[in-house]
Tab-separated table of C-alpha atoms and ligand atoms in Angstrom:
chain	number	residue	atom	x	y	z
A	14	UNK	CA	-202.071	-31.762	101.149
A	15	UNK	CA	-201.752	-34.526	98.574
A	16	UNK	CA	-203.260	-37.936	99.308
A	17	UNK	CA	-200.808	-40.213	101.148
A	18	UNK	CA	-200.810	-43.792	102.400
A	19	UNK	CA	-201.674	-42.366	105.821
A	20	UNK	CA	-204.533	-40.090	104.683
A	21	UNK	CA	-207.225	-42.489	105.834
A	22	UNK	CA	-205.923	-42.681	109.377
A	23	UNK	CA	-207.328	-40.205	111.876
A	24	UNK	CA	-204.950	-38.439	114.244
A	25	UNK	CA	-204.222	-40.620	117.284
A	26	UNK	CA	-205.606	-39.058	120.472
A	27	UNK	CA	-205.144	-39.546	124.200
A	28	UNK	CA	-208.107	-41.541	125.549
A	29	UNK	CA	-206.864	-42.705	128.965
A	30	UNK	CA	-205.764	-46.035	130.430
A	31	UNK	CA	-209.226	-47.608	130.231
A	32	UNK	CA	-209.661	-47.107	126.480
A	33	UNK	CA	-209.810	-50.252	124.359
A	34	UNK	CA	-209.187	-48.398	121.075
A	35	UNK	CA	-205.962	-49.950	119.706
A	36	UNK	CA	-204.980	-46.721	117.941
A	37	UNK	CA	-205.206	-44.279	120.839
A	38	UNK	CA	-202.747	-43.121	123.472
A	39	UNK	CA	-203.536	-44.544	126.866
A	40	UNK	CA	-200.714	-42.776	128.735
A	41	UNK	CA	-199.317	-40.129	126.394
A	42	UNK	CA	-201.325	-37.055	127.264
A	43	UNK	CA	-199.117	-34.503	125.496
A	44	UNK	CA	-200.492	-31.526	127.405
A	45	UNK	CA	-200.334	-33.102	130.850
A	46	UNK	CA	-198.007	-31.147	133.132
A	47	UNK	CA	-195.559	-33.365	135.030
A	48	UNK	CA	-192.566	-32.080	137.009
A	49	UNK	CA	-193.333	-28.542	135.881
A	50	UNK	CA	-193.886	-28.921	132.142
A	51	UNK	CA	-196.041	-30.783	129.584
A	52	UNK	CA	-195.116	-34.376	128.743
A	53	UNK	CA	-194.628	-33.352	125.092
A	54	UNK	CA	-191.824	-30.984	126.146
A	55	UNK	CA	-190.113	-33.597	128.296
A	56	UNK	CA	-190.210	-36.344	125.687
A	57	UNK	CA	-189.939	-34.509	122.345
A	58	UNK	CA	-190.900	-37.553	120.264
A	59	UNK	CA	-189.432	-38.021	116.800
A	60	UNK	CA	-189.982	-40.461	113.933
A	61	UNK	CA	-186.914	-41.738	112.058
A	62	UNK	CA	-187.008	-41.195	108.311
A	63	UNK	CA	-184.762	-44.177	107.552
A	64	UNK	CA	-186.705	-46.928	109.320
A	65	UNK	CA	-190.176	-45.520	108.746
A	66	UNK	CA	-190.006	-44.206	105.186
A	67	UNK	CA	-186.907	-45.632	103.517
A	68	UNK	CA	-186.067	-49.193	104.564
A	69	UNK	CA	-188.057	-51.861	102.771
A	70	UNK	CA	-187.766	-54.858	105.062
A	71	UNK	CA	-184.985	-56.579	103.140
A	72	UNK	CA	-182.524	-58.619	105.189
A	73	UNK	CA	-179.480	-60.764	104.312
A	74	UNK	CA	-181.842	-63.605	103.384
A	75	UNK	CA	-184.561	-61.870	101.408
A	76	UNK	CA	-185.712	-58.813	99.494
A	77	UNK	CA	-188.177	-56.000	100.214
A	78	UNK	CA	-191.540	-56.762	101.813
A	79	UNK	CA	-192.687	-53.341	103.001
A	80	UNK	CA	-194.958	-51.089	100.947
A	81	UNK	CA	-193.268	-47.827	99.929
A	82	UNK	CA	-195.722	-46.570	97.289
A	83	UNK	CA	-193.736	-43.369	96.656
A	84	UNK	CA	-190.964	-45.445	95.102
A	85	UNK	CA	-193.137	-45.952	92.034
A	86	UNK	CA	-194.098	-42.287	91.505
A	87	UNK	CA	-192.131	-40.260	88.913
A	88	UNK	CA	-188.408	-39.546	88.883
A	89	UNK	CA	-186.174	-39.800	91.934
A	90	UNK	CA	-186.837	-36.227	93.114
A	91	UNK	CA	-190.590	-36.622	92.613
A	92	UNK	CA	-190.413	-39.826	94.667
A	93	UNK	CA	-188.506	-37.991	97.397
A	94	UNK	CA	-191.242	-35.361	97.552
A	95	UNK	CA	-194.032	-37.944	97.822
A	96	UNK	CA	-191.987	-39.592	100.557
A	97	UNK	CA	-191.709	-36.244	102.377
A	98	UNK	CA	-195.480	-35.644	102.038
A	99	UNK	CA	-196.065	-39.109	103.500
A	100	UNK	CA	-193.612	-38.513	106.345
A	101	UNK	CA	-195.330	-35.279	107.343
A	102	UNK	CA	-198.743	-36.928	107.115
A	103	UNK	CA	-197.427	-39.698	109.363
A	104	UNK	CA	-196.377	-37.087	111.954
A	105	UNK	CA	-199.903	-35.679	111.652
A	106	UNK	CA	-201.378	-39.125	112.418
A	107	UNK	CA	-199.169	-39.574	115.503
A	108	UNK	CA	-199.424	-35.894	116.435
A	109	UNK	CA	-195.760	-35.780	117.402
A	110	UNK	CA	-193.524	-32.776	116.724
A	111	UNK	CA	-190.211	-34.109	115.443
A	112	UNK	CA	-188.463	-36.161	112.773
A	113	UNK	CA	-184.807	-37.119	112.123
A	114	UNK	CA	-183.052	-37.916	108.848
A	115	UNK	CA	-179.839	-38.913	107.078
A	116	UNK	CA	-179.063	-37.203	103.773
A	117	UNK	CA	-179.528	-40.528	101.953
A	118	UNK	CA	-183.002	-41.075	103.471
A	119	UNK	CA	-184.541	-37.909	102.104
A	120	UNK	CA	-182.844	-37.518	98.714
A	121	UNK	CA	-181.448	-39.871	96.065
A	122	UNK	CA	-177.626	-40.075	96.194
A	123	UNK	CA	-175.752	-39.799	92.876
A	124	UNK	CA	-172.338	-40.934	91.679
A	125	UNK	CA	-170.739	-37.491	91.800
A	126	UNK	CA	-170.484	-35.374	94.920
A	127	UNK	CA	-171.981	-32.316	93.227
A	128	UNK	CA	-174.967	-34.240	91.828
A	129	UNK	CA	-175.629	-35.812	95.241
A	130	UNK	CA	-175.491	-32.424	96.959
A	131	UNK	CA	-177.779	-30.860	94.354
A	132	UNK	CA	-180.425	-33.548	94.933
A	133	UNK	CA	-179.999	-33.183	98.668
A	134	UNK	CA	-180.511	-29.416	98.735
A	135	UNK	CA	-183.516	-29.656	96.419
A	136	UNK	CA	-185.274	-31.942	98.898
A	137	UNK	CA	-184.037	-29.955	101.923
A	138	UNK	CA	-185.679	-26.859	100.422
A	139	UNK	CA	-188.875	-28.868	99.955
A	140	UNK	CA	-188.756	-30.005	103.589
A	141	UNK	CA	-188.199	-26.375	104.584
A	142	UNK	CA	-191.420	-25.391	102.786
A	143	UNK	CA	-193.305	-28.163	104.562
A	144	UNK	CA	-191.913	-27.163	107.966
A	145	UNK	CA	-192.693	-23.476	107.673
A	146	UNK	CA	-196.124	-22.746	108.946
A	147	UNK	CA	-196.460	-26.231	110.436
A	148	UNK	CA	-195.891	-27.234	114.040
A	149	UNK	CA	-193.438	-29.976	113.010
A	150	UNK	CA	-189.745	-29.651	113.739
A	151	UNK	CA	-186.417	-31.304	113.046
A	152	UNK	CA	-184.882	-33.052	116.065
A	153	UNK	CA	-181.655	-33.889	114.252
A	154	UNK	CA	-179.988	-34.322	110.939
A	155	UNK	CA	-177.096	-36.616	110.108
A	156	UNK	CA	-175.084	-37.957	107.181
A	157	UNK	CA	-175.111	-41.523	105.963
A	158	UNK	CA	-171.376	-42.212	105.716
A	159	UNK	CA	-171.691	-45.994	105.784
A	160	UNK	CA	-173.977	-47.401	103.044
A	161	UNK	CA	-172.152	-46.491	99.830
A	162	UNK	CA	-169.204	-48.784	98.907
A	163	UNK	CA	-166.802	-45.808	99.113
A	164	UNK	CA	-167.257	-45.961	102.898
A	165	UNK	CA	-166.505	-49.671	103.249
A	166	UNK	CA	-163.248	-48.911	105.106
A	167	UNK	CA	-164.765	-46.064	107.113
A	168	UNK	CA	-165.502	-42.376	106.530
A	169	UNK	CA	-163.267	-40.130	108.653
A	170	UNK	CA	-161.086	-43.145	109.563
A	171	UNK	CA	-160.634	-44.283	105.958
A	172	UNK	CA	-157.040	-44.981	104.819
A	173	UNK	CA	-157.863	-42.882	101.722
A	174	UNK	CA	-157.826	-39.110	102.466
A	175	UNK	CA	-160.253	-38.529	99.580
A	176	UNK	CA	-162.911	-40.441	101.510
A	177	UNK	CA	-162.182	-38.230	104.533
A	178	UNK	CA	-162.638	-35.183	102.293
A	179	UNK	CA	-165.845	-36.574	100.708
A	180	UNK	CA	-167.198	-37.217	104.217
A	181	UNK	CA	-166.213	-33.730	105.392
A	182	UNK	CA	-168.003	-32.166	102.405
A	183	UNK	CA	-171.107	-34.251	103.054
A	184	UNK	CA	-171.190	-33.392	106.757
A	185	UNK	CA	-170.700	-29.691	106.010
A	186	UNK	CA	-173.774	-29.738	103.759
A	187	UNK	CA	-175.789	-31.827	106.225
A	188	UNK	CA	-174.954	-29.352	108.991
A	189	UNK	CA	-175.990	-26.464	106.729
A	190	UNK	CA	-179.274	-28.264	106.025
A	191	UNK	CA	-179.859	-29.032	109.709
A	192	UNK	CA	-179.392	-25.362	110.526
A	193	UNK	CA	-181.571	-24.248	107.609
A	194	UNK	CA	-184.375	-26.518	108.855
A	195	UNK	CA	-184.052	-25.263	112.457
A	196	UNK	CA	-182.758	-28.612	113.779
A	197	UNK	CA	-182.039	-28.965	117.496
A	198	UNK	CA	-179.059	-31.318	117.107
A	199	UNK	CA	-176.565	-32.691	114.627
A	200	UNK	CA	-175.701	-36.390	115.123
A	201	UNK	CA	-172.613	-38.391	114.157
A	202	UNK	CA	-172.903	-42.137	114.374
A	203	UNK	CA	-169.584	-43.698	113.399
A	204	UNK	CA	-171.119	-46.187	110.962
A	205	UNK	CA	-167.932	-47.903	109.791
A	206	UNK	CA	-165.486	-46.036	112.028
A	207	UNK	CA	-163.804	-49.129	113.417
A	208	UNK	CA	-162.178	-52.193	111.933
A	209	UNK	CA	-162.771	-55.765	110.874
A	210	UNK	CA	-159.170	-56.925	111.328
A	211	UNK	CA	-156.193	-55.364	113.089
A	212	UNK	CA	-154.005	-56.884	110.382
A	213	UNK	CA	-154.873	-54.049	107.994
A	214	UNK	CA	-155.455	-51.311	110.580
A	215	UNK	CA	-153.269	-48.496	111.907
A	216	UNK	CA	-155.394	-47.659	114.912
A	217	UNK	CA	-153.321	-44.685	116.090
A	218	UNK	CA	-153.652	-43.057	112.651
A	219	UNK	CA	-157.404	-43.777	112.440
A	220	UNK	CA	-158.155	-42.324	115.897
A	221	UNK	CA	-156.168	-39.214	114.974
A	222	UNK	CA	-158.305	-38.827	111.828
A	223	UNK	CA	-161.533	-39.303	113.767
A	224	UNK	CA	-160.510	-36.721	116.388
A	225	UNK	CA	-159.611	-34.186	113.684
A	226	UNK	CA	-162.914	-34.800	111.903
A	227	UNK	CA	-164.950	-34.151	115.041
A	228	UNK	CA	-162.896	-31.034	115.826
A	229	UNK	CA	-163.647	-29.744	112.296
A	230	UNK	CA	-167.362	-30.310	112.892
A	231	UNK	CA	-167.276	-28.383	116.173
A	232	UNK	CA	-165.283	-25.522	114.601
A	233	UNK	CA	-167.801	-25.319	111.756
A	234	UNK	CA	-170.731	-25.320	114.170
A	235	UNK	CA	-169.345	-22.178	115.787
A	236	UNK	CA	-168.439	-20.606	112.449
A	237	UNK	CA	-172.015	-20.837	111.140
A	238	UNK	CA	-173.581	-20.051	114.522
A	239	UNK	CA	-175.499	-23.315	114.817
A	240	UNK	CA	-177.165	-23.201	118.233
A	241	UNK	CA	-177.988	-26.902	118.410
A	242	UNK	CA	-175.971	-29.675	120.030
A	243	UNK	CA	-173.361	-31.875	118.362
A	244	UNK	CA	-173.994	-35.490	119.386
A	245	UNK	CA	-171.939	-38.655	118.959
A	246	UNK	CA	-173.900	-41.919	118.995
A	247	UNK	CA	-171.958	-44.768	120.645
A	248	UNK	CA	-172.197	-48.336	119.359
A	249	UNK	CA	-169.734	-51.152	120.109
A	250	UNK	CA	-169.996	-53.287	116.979
A	251	UNK	CA	-171.998	-53.780	113.799
A	252	UNK	CA	-171.264	-53.155	111.023
A	253	UNK	CA	-167.582	-53.438	112.002
A	254	UNK	CA	-166.385	-55.980	114.553
A	255	UNK	CA	-164.790	-53.230	116.667
A	256	UNK	CA	-166.313	-49.746	116.570
A	257	UNK	CA	-164.251	-46.921	118.069
A	258	UNK	CA	-167.270	-45.229	119.740
A	259	UNK	CA	-167.874	-48.343	121.853
A	260	UNK	CA	-170.011	-46.826	124.618
A	261	UNK	CA	-170.537	-43.592	126.568
A	262	UNK	CA	-167.448	-44.031	128.736
A	263	UNK	CA	-165.240	-44.707	125.693
A	264	UNK	CA	-166.672	-41.704	123.842
A	265	UNK	CA	-166.043	-39.500	126.878
A	266	UNK	CA	-162.380	-40.546	126.984
A	267	UNK	CA	-162.085	-39.777	123.266
A	268	UNK	CA	-163.745	-36.365	123.684
A	269	UNK	CA	-161.384	-35.507	126.526
A	270	UNK	CA	-158.368	-36.513	124.487
A	271	UNK	CA	-159.352	-34.055	121.757
A	272	UNK	CA	-160.572	-31.366	124.191
A	273	UNK	CA	-164.193	-31.697	123.033
A	274	UNK	CA	-165.887	-32.812	126.269
A	275	UNK	CA	-167.707	-29.478	126.673
A	276	UNK	CA	-168.702	-29.306	123.011
A	277	UNK	CA	-170.114	-32.733	122.227
A	278	UNK	CA	-172.719	-34.886	123.975
A	279	UNK	CA	-174.068	-38.360	123.294
A	280	UNK	CA	-177.124	-39.702	121.520
A	281	UNK	CA	-177.820	-42.972	123.316
A	282	UNK	CA	-179.605	-45.952	121.802
A	283	UNK	CA	-181.060	-48.845	123.811
A	284	UNK	CA	-179.964	-51.585	121.402
A	285	UNK	CA	-176.440	-50.143	121.213
A	286	UNK	CA	-176.246	-50.193	125.013
A	287	UNK	CA	-177.176	-53.872	125.147
A	288	UNK	CA	-174.715	-54.729	122.356
A	289	UNK	CA	-172.032	-53.125	124.555
A	290	UNK	CA	-173.006	-55.395	127.453
A	291	UNK	CA	-174.788	-52.579	129.282
A	292	UNK	CA	-178.385	-51.608	129.911
A	293	UNK	CA	-179.971	-48.479	128.427
A	294	UNK	CA	-180.259	-47.033	131.948
A	295	UNK	CA	-176.556	-47.672	132.536
A	296	UNK	CA	-175.615	-45.634	129.488
A	297	UNK	CA	-177.998	-42.820	130.449
A	298	UNK	CA	-176.748	-42.771	134.049
A	299	UNK	CA	-173.130	-42.710	132.805
A	300	UNK	CA	-173.849	-39.794	130.470
A	301	UNK	CA	-175.706	-38.039	133.288
A	302	UNK	CA	-172.780	-38.511	135.663
A	303	UNK	CA	-170.345	-37.156	133.040
A	304	UNK	CA	-172.622	-34.270	132.025
A	305	UNK	CA	-172.946	-35.341	128.365
A	306	UNK	CA	-176.504	-36.658	128.029
A	307	UNK	CA	-177.800	-35.332	124.706
A	308	UNK	CA	-180.662	-37.319	123.199
A	309	UNK	CA	-182.169	-40.815	123.012
A	310	UNK	CA	-182.717	-43.341	120.241
A	311	UNK	CA	-185.575	-45.481	121.522
A	312	UNK	CA	-185.691	-49.165	120.556
A	313	UNK	CA	-184.811	-52.625	121.846
A	314	UNK	CA	-182.789	-55.650	120.790
A	315	UNK	CA	-183.798	-59.294	120.876
A	316	UNK	CA	-181.650	-61.084	123.476
A	317	UNK	CA	-182.126	-64.370	121.608
A	318	UNK	CA	-180.790	-62.949	118.338
A	319	UNK	CA	-178.111	-60.693	119.807
A	320	UNK	CA	-177.687	-58.239	116.926
A	321	UNK	CA	-178.997	-54.724	116.342
A	322	UNK	CA	-182.613	-55.651	115.628
A	323	UNK	CA	-183.922	-52.102	116.279
A	324	UNK	CA	-187.316	-53.282	117.505
A	325	UNK	CA	-189.881	-51.031	119.109
A	326	UNK	CA	-189.500	-50.948	122.922
A	327	UNK	CA	-191.511	-53.144	125.292
A	328	UNK	CA	-189.528	-53.216	128.519
A	329	UNK	CA	-191.238	-50.941	131.035
A	330	UNK	CA	-188.777	-51.822	133.797
A	331	UNK	CA	-185.703	-50.708	131.876
A	332	UNK	CA	-187.437	-47.717	130.303
A	333	UNK	CA	-188.749	-46.468	133.676
A	334	UNK	CA	-185.245	-46.606	135.126
A	335	UNK	CA	-183.954	-44.929	131.971
A	336	UNK	CA	-186.454	-42.091	132.375
A	337	UNK	CA	-185.543	-41.822	136.064
A	338	UNK	CA	-181.914	-41.197	135.073
A	339	UNK	CA	-182.978	-38.787	132.321
A	340	UNK	CA	-184.865	-36.724	134.904
A	341	UNK	CA	-181.969	-36.881	137.368
A	342	UNK	CA	-179.606	-35.703	134.622
A	343	UNK	CA	-181.772	-32.590	134.226
A	344	UNK	CA	-183.930	-33.852	131.340
A	345	UNK	CA	-183.321	-34.112	127.614
A	346	UNK	CA	-183.004	-30.367	126.948
A	347	UNK	CA	-182.572	-29.935	123.193
A	348	UNK	CA	-182.607	-33.730	122.778
A	349	UNK	CA	-185.657	-35.930	122.503
A	350	UNK	CA	-186.902	-39.483	122.057
A	351	UNK	CA	-186.325	-40.608	118.481
A	352	UNK	CA	-187.785	-43.956	117.466
A	353	UNK	CA	-184.728	-45.511	115.854
A	354	UNK	CA	-186.869	-48.624	115.536
A	355	UNK	CA	-188.234	-50.570	112.615
A	356	UNK	CA	-191.265	-52.709	112.080
A	357	UNK	CA	-190.603	-56.396	111.399
A	358	UNK	CA	-190.425	-57.752	107.887
A	359	UNK	CA	-193.926	-59.219	108.081
A	360	UNK	CA	-195.397	-55.938	109.332
A	361	UNK	CA	-195.547	-54.435	105.867
A	362	UNK	CA	-198.673	-52.251	106.019
A	363	UNK	CA	-198.901	-48.520	106.837
A	364	UNK	CA	-201.136	-49.459	109.788
A	365	UNK	CA	-198.354	-51.626	111.263
A	366	UNK	CA	-196.117	-48.549	111.355
A	367	UNK	CA	-198.758	-46.637	113.302
A	368	UNK	CA	-199.322	-49.456	115.808
A	369	UNK	CA	-195.564	-49.655	116.373
A	370	UNK	CA	-195.198	-45.962	117.157
A	371	UNK	CA	-198.362	-45.744	119.259
A	372	UNK	CA	-197.033	-48.571	121.446
A	373	UNK	CA	-193.578	-47.026	121.708
A	374	UNK	CA	-194.867	-43.546	122.499
A	375	UNK	CA	-197.253	-44.865	125.123
A	376	UNK	CA	-194.537	-46.977	126.743
A	377	UNK	CA	-192.138	-44.021	126.944
A	378	UNK	CA	-194.875	-41.830	128.397
A	379	UNK	CA	-195.818	-44.449	130.941
A	380	UNK	CA	-192.154	-44.958	131.853
A	381	UNK	CA	-191.723	-41.218	132.303
A	382	UNK	CA	-194.834	-40.983	134.504
A	383	UNK	CA	-193.589	-43.940	136.558
A	384	UNK	CA	-190.166	-42.320	137.018
A	385	UNK	CA	-191.762	-38.992	137.937
A	386	UNK	CA	-193.930	-40.745	140.542
A	387	UNK	CA	-190.908	-42.525	141.957
A	388	UNK	CA	-189.210	-39.158	142.364
A	389	UNK	CA	-192.267	-37.341	143.733
A	390	UNK	CA	-192.936	-40.147	146.210
A	391	UNK	CA	-189.448	-39.569	147.638
A	392	UNK	CA	-188.909	-42.937	149.345
A	393	UNK	CA	-186.473	-44.213	146.759
A	394	UNK	CA	-184.287	-41.095	146.709
A	395	UNK	CA	-184.352	-41.009	150.510
A	396	UNK	CA	-183.006	-44.570	150.718
A	397	UNK	CA	-180.328	-43.757	148.172
A	398	UNK	CA	-179.313	-40.583	150.051
A	399	UNK	CA	-179.207	-42.549	153.273
A	400	UNK	CA	-176.701	-44.962	151.713
A	401	UNK	CA	-174.229	-42.137	151.112
A	402	UNK	CA	-175.103	-40.086	154.210
A	403	UNK	CA	-171.714	-40.815	155.788
A	404	UNK	CA	-170.086	-38.640	153.126
A	405	UNK	CA	-171.796	-35.537	154.520
A	406	UNK	CA	-169.471	-35.314	157.572
A	407	UNK	CA	-166.685	-32.686	157.384
A	408	UNK	CA	-164.029	-35.394	157.654
A	409	UNK	CA	-165.423	-37.345	154.711
A	410	UNK	CA	-165.876	-34.147	152.696
A	411	UNK	CA	-162.211	-33.311	153.308
A	412	UNK	CA	-161.215	-36.698	151.843
A	413	UNK	CA	-163.341	-36.093	148.773
A	414	UNK	CA	-162.355	-32.488	148.091
A	415	UNK	CA	-158.645	-33.239	148.228
A	416	UNK	CA	-158.063	-31.378	151.497
A	417	UNK	CA	-156.786	-34.535	153.215
A	418	UNK	CA	-153.655	-36.254	151.950
A	419	UNK	CA	-153.226	-40.002	151.847
A	420	UNK	CA	-150.999	-39.897	154.997
A	421	UNK	CA	-153.563	-37.774	156.882
A	422	UNK	CA	-156.376	-40.131	155.960
A	423	UNK	CA	-154.219	-43.075	157.053
A	424	UNK	CA	-153.246	-41.407	160.354
A	425	UNK	CA	-156.882	-40.578	161.219
A	426	UNK	CA	-158.059	-44.051	160.303
A	427	UNK	CA	-155.397	-45.623	162.525
A	428	UNK	CA	-155.964	-43.197	165.438
A	429	UNK	CA	-159.721	-43.766	165.412
A	430	UNK	CA	-159.291	-47.519	164.872
A	431	UNK	CA	-162.174	-47.301	162.412
A	432	UNK	CA	-164.182	-50.462	161.977
A	433	UNK	CA	-166.599	-50.199	158.994
A	434	UNK	CA	-169.807	-52.100	159.778
A	435	UNK	CA	-171.536	-53.985	156.911
A	436	UNK	CA	-174.638	-52.189	155.608
A	437	UNK	CA	-177.446	-53.743	153.616
A	438	UNK	CA	-177.551	-52.687	149.961
A	439	UNK	CA	-181.362	-53.136	150.172
A	440	UNK	CA	-181.558	-54.310	146.553
A	441	UNK	CA	-184.785	-56.290	146.921
A	442	UNK	CA	-186.465	-53.525	148.944
A	443	UNK	CA	-185.575	-51.044	146.199
A	444	UNK	CA	-186.746	-53.438	143.488
A	445	UNK	CA	-190.082	-53.752	145.275
A	446	UNK	CA	-190.430	-49.979	145.467
A	447	UNK	CA	-189.937	-49.692	141.720
A	448	UNK	CA	-192.142	-52.724	141.005
A	449	UNK	CA	-195.043	-51.182	142.911
A	450	UNK	CA	-194.873	-48.083	140.736
A	451	UNK	CA	-194.499	-50.106	137.539
A	452	UNK	CA	-197.297	-52.608	138.148
A	453	UNK	CA	-199.963	-50.047	139.002
A	454	UNK	CA	-201.274	-47.574	136.439
A	455	UNK	CA	-199.598	-44.202	136.840
A	456	UNK	CA	-201.851	-41.613	138.478
B	528	LIG	C1	-177.308	-47.368	113.573
B	528	LIG	C2	-178.037	-46.202	114.104
B	528	LIG	C3	-178.171	-45.049	113.186
B	528	LIG	C4	-177.961	-43.733	113.846
B	528	LIG	C5	-177.898	-42.571	112.901
B	528	LIG	O1	-177.291	-48.460	114.409
B	528	LIG	O2	-178.504	-46.223	115.208
B	528	LIG	O3	-179.439	-45.098	112.622
B	528	LIG	O4	-178.947	-43.476	114.791
B	528	LIG	O5	-176.950	-42.737	111.910
B	529	LIG	CO1	-179.487	-44.754	116.345
């Protein structure tokens, strides 16, 4: 393999909680079997092409700061290939299986649709060569339908049907590429599917367009025999003031309206959850309860800034609860943990990128081990079961299953002169149970 900016870094290894080596895993022991399978299979870690190999650290106040040496090497396709070599070498350093990409991250877009698609397929074929014979895999592919000015008023929700058609063509080719590369999922984040002002927006029309677009995607998935999952990624705002895919509950309502609730799941992101006024664990528990948990975008926001800062995670409390709800939902299945997180503007060296991922991977692993211990220990689930134990009686079951009518329930309640007694919610006791697991090293 050609020399890359990561060539000098050895592969990061598991060394245990006592290790003081800053570039080792202290908790992520990929092979370790927990709850019946290796940690690597539970967590399915992925690096994000856009944050790790494409973005340059520019922000609204200043230009690029991050070293992307491939940008200076040859023509645009040659640069894309050096970038791909570097991305695969980065996966080698972290020793993680997956990556995720948008079309625009891997290949240079062009002004015409056909020229853009030609570039895209050239680099997809190159990625295919790199994947074959390696143990790397594609977690998901997606289309960038938000950066180019043509998408400024949305992609599928654009008032101009030609932008809808351009977006449909792009997604078709991105789905083809995802299938060609053996991807496990295809993701749709509604970048600019929303509005800045109601004054120029026909919301009924735009929602109709978005529903049709998603139905087309699902139809095409079946037509080509793609075995992966179709995932929608909720986000409440940014870039638009009001995004239609606000949160998991909103997306579920939308899926039901278009009859897609058994076809589409969600890709949940921590910073999107907090922007929606939720926690990451809330979104995961909601998706679990609705049966649509698909995959995770791991990151965090900064509560003092309040926008989508996409930082690497550091909150073990929230992540442990998140992993608890992942396990309770039956695990991530074809999904995984994608680091949709970017290093800060001042962290411009290749080594910074490795530190960031090592910390994130270790935190997720530790959170998963903590959640698994909480489950194996049994006390927490027992207390939760106890809280709902009353529902196990035949009378309560009849109320829940629809066997009892409202009048029957009323008559029984009056006859028995029921008198519900207050019960403790035990919040602090439960918090202590979790805290004990979190503040001691996992076994
Ligand atoms: C944007 C975001 C995207 C999606 C993929 O906030 O999270 O990177 O994950 O388009
Ligand atoms: Co994301």
